[in-house]
Short mmCIF file of C-alpha atoms in Angstrom, two decimals:
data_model
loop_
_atom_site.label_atom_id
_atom_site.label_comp_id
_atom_site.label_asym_id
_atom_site.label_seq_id
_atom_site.Cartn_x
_atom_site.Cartn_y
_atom_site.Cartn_z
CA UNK A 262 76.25 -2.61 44.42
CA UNK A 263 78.64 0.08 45.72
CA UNK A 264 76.81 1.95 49.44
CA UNK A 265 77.94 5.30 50.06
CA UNK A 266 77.34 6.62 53.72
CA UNK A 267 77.48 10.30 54.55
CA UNK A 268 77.72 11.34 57.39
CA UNK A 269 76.47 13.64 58.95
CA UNK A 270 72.51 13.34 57.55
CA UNK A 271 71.83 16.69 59.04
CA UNK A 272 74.34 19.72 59.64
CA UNK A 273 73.21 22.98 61.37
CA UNK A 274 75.69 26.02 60.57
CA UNK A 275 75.88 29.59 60.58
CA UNK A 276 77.00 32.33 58.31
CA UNK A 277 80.86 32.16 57.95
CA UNK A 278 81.03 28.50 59.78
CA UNK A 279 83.39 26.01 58.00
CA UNK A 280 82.17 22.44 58.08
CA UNK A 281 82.43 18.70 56.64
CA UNK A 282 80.52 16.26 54.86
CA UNK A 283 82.09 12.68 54.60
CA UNK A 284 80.84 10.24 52.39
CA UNK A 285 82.52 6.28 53.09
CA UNK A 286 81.77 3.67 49.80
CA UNK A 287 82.07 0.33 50.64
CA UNK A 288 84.95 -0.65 48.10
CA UNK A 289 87.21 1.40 46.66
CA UNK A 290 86.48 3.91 44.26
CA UNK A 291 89.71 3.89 42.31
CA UNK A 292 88.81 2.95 38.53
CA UNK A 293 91.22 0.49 36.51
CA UNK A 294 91.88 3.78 34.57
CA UNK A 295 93.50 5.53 37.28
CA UNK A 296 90.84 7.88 38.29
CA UNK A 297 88.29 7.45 41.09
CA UNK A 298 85.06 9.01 39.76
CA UNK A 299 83.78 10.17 43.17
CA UNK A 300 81.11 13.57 42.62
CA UNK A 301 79.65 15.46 45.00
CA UNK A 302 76.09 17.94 43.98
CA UNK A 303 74.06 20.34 45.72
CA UNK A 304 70.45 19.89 45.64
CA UNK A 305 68.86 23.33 46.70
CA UNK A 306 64.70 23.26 47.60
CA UNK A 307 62.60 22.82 44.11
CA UNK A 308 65.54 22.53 42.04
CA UNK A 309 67.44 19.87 39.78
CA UNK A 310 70.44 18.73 41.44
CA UNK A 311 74.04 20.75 40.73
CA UNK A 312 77.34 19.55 40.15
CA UNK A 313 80.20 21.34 42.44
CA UNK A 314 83.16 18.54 42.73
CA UNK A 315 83.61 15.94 39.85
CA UNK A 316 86.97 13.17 40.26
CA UNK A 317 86.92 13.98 44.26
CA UNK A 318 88.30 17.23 44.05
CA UNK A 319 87.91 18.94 41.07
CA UNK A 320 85.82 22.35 41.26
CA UNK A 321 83.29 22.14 38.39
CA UNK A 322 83.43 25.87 36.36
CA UNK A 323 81.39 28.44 38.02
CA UNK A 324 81.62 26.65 42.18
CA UNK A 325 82.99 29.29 44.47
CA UNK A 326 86.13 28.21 45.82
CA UNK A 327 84.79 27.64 49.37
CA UNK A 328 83.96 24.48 48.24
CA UNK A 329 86.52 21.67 48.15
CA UNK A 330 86.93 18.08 47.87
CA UNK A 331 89.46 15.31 49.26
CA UNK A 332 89.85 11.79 49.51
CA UNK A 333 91.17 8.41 48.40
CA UNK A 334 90.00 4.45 47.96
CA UNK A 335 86.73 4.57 50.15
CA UNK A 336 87.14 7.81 52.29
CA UNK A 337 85.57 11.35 50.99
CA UNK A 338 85.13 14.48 52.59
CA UNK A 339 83.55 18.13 50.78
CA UNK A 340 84.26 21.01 52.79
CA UNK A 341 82.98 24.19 52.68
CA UNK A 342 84.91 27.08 53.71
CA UNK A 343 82.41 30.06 55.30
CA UNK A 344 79.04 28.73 54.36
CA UNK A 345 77.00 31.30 52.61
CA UNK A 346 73.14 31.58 52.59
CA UNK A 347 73.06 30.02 49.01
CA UNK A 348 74.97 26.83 50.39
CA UNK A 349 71.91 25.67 52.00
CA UNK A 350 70.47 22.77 50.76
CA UNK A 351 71.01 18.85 50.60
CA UNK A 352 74.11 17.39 49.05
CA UNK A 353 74.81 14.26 47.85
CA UNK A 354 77.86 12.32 47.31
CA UNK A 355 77.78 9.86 44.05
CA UNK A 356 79.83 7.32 42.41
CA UNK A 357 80.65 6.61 38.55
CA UNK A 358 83.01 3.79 38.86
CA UNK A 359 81.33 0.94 39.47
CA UNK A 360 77.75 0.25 38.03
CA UNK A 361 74.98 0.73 38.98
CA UNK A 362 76.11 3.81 39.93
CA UNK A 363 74.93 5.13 43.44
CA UNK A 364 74.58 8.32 45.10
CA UNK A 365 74.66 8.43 49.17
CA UNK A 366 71.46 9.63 51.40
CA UNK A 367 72.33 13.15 51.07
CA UNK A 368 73.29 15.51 54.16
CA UNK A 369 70.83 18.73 54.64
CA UNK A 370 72.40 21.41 55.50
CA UNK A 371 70.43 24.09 57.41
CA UNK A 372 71.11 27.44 59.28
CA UNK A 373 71.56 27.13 63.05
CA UNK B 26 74.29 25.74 25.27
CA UNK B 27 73.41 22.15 26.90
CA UNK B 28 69.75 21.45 27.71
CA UNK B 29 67.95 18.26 29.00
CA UNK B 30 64.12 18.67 29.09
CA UNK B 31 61.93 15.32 30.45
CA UNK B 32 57.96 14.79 28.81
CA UNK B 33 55.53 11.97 29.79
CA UNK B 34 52.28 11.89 31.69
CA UNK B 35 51.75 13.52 34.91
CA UNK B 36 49.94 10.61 36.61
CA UNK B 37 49.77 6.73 35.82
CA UNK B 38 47.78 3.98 37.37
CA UNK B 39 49.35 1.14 39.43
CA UNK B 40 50.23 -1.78 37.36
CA UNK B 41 50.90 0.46 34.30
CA UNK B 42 54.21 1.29 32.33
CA UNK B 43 55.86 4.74 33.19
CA UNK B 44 57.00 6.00 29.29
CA UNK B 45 59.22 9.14 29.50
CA UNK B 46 61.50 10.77 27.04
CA UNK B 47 64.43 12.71 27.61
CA UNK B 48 65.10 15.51 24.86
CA UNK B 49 68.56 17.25 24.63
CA UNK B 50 70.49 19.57 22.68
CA UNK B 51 73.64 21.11 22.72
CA UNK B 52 75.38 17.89 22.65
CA UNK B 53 75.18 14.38 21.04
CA UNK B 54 73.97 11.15 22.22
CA UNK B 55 77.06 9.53 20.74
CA UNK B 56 80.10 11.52 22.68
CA UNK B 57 77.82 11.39 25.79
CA UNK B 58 76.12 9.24 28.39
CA UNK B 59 73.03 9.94 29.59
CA UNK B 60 71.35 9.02 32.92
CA UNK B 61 67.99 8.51 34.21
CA UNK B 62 67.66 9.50 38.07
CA UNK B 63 64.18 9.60 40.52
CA UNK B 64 63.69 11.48 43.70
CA UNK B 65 60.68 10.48 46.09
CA UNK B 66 58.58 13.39 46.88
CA UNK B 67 60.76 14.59 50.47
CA UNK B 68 63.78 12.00 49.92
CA UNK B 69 67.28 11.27 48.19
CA UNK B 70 68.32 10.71 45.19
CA UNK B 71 68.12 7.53 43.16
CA UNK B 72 70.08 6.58 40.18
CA UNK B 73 67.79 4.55 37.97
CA UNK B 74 70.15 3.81 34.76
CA UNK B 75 72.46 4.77 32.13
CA UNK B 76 72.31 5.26 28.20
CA UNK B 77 75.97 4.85 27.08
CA UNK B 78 77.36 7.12 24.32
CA UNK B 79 78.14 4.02 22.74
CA UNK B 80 74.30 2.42 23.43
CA UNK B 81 75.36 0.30 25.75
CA UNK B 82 73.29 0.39 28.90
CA UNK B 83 73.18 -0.57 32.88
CA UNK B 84 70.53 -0.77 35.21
CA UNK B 85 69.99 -0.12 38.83
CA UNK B 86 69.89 -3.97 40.19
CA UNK B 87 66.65 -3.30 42.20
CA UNK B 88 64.66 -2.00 39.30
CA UNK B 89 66.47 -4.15 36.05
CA UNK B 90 63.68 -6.32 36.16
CA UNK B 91 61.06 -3.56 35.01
CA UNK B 92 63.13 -0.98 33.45
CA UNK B 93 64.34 -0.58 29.76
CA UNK B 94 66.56 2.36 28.60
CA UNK B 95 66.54 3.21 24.78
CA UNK B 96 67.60 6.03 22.70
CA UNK B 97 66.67 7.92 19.29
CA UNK B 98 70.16 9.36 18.41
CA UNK B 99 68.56 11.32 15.29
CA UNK B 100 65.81 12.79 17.69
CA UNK B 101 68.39 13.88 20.08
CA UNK B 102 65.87 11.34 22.77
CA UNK B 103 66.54 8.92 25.49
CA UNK B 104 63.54 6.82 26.22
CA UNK B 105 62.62 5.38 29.66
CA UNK B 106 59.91 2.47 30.24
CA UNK B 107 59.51 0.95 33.57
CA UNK B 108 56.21 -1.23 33.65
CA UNK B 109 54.31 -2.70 37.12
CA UNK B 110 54.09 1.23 38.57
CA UNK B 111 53.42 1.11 42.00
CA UNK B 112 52.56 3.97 44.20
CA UNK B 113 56.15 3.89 45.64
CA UNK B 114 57.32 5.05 42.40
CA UNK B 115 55.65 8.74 42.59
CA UNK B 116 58.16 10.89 42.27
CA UNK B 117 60.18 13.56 39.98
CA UNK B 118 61.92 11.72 37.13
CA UNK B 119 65.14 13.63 36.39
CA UNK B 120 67.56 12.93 33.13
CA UNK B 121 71.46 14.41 33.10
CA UNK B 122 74.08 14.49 30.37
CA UNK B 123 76.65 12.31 33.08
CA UNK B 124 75.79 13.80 36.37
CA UNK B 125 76.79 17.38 34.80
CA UNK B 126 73.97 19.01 33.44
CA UNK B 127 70.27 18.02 34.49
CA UNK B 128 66.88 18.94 33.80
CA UNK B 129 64.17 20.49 35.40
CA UNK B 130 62.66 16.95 35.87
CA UNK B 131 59.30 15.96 35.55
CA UNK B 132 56.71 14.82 38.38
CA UNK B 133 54.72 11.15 38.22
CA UNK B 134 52.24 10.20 40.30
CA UNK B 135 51.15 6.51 40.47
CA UNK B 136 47.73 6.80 41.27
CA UNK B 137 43.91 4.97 40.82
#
């Protein structure tokens, strides 16, 4: 089965801060199809998880455009651009090409 | 509008099967996959399985042994039945039309 590891597992930020999430899969995500089916959610306290990125860098309708995804073969990175109160939460990288799909540990991301 | 909404019992005993059912609307079992995912009470996310559009199915490897995935296409249901609960399988039992839309989930306990 595919691992995905994110890194970091905890990020402390404040208002307006820019910062990273990378998620690593252990083989490449590329499909046979041509696309590499790479997601990335937001899970905020007591709710169902939400999709922001879908294909590694496409912003699903109603994200803000602070949020942004990049990457290739096994390397991913979201980024958000001036985190917002809202942002807070755990997200979660996960991968549709190969199954059993997987998701990675998830990275919490908390006010500093 | 797209909804999910999970049903089954709140609390099951260890060595029993877990029976839940996914209802949907908005969209058809046929032109979409459906997924069952879990989420230990405090901890990540765990992709459990898949109900193809076309009824084909896949199972995470470390629970294929105990879980079955079925669907009732004129119901607008997707069953899940994992049997040999143990109490490391309390947790909220979500469904989601393909990572995109999700439910509210539902909460198990595996409990005497």
């Amino acid at each position: 089965d595919v691992v995905l590891t994110q890194t970091p597992p905890t990020l402390s930020a404040t208002i307006g801060q820019s910062v990273s999430i990378s998620c690593r899969s252990s083989q490449s995500l590329l499909h046979s199809n041509g696309n590499t089916y790479l997601n990335w959610l937001l899970q905020r306290p007591g709710q169902p998880p939400q999709l922001l990125i879908y294909l590694v860098s496409r912003l699903e309708s109603g994200v803000p455009n602070r949020f942004s995804g990049s990457g290739s073969g096994t390397d991913f990175t979201l980024k958000i651009s001036g985190v917002e109160a809202e942002d807070l939460g755990v997200y979660y990288c996960v991968q549709s090409t190969h199954a059993p799909y997987t998701f990675g540990a998830g990275t919490k991301l908390e006010l500093k | 509008q797209v909804q999910l909404t999970e049903s089954g019992p709140g609390l099951v005993h260890p060595s029993e099967t877990l029976s839940l059912t996914c209802t949907v609307s908005g969209f058809s079992l046929t032109g979409y996959s459906v997924y069952w995912v879990r989420q230990p009470s405090g901890k990540g996310l765990e992709w459990m399985g898949r109900m193809r559009y076309n009824g084909d199915t896949s199972y995470n490897s470390a629970l294929k042994s105990r879980l079955s995935i079925s669907r009732d296409t004129s119901k607008n249901q997707v069953f899940l039945k994992m049997n040999s609960l143990q109490t490391d399988d309390t947790g909220t039992y979500y469904c989601t039309r393909a990572g995109v839309d999700w439910g509210q989930g539902v909460m198990v306990t595996v409990s005497s």
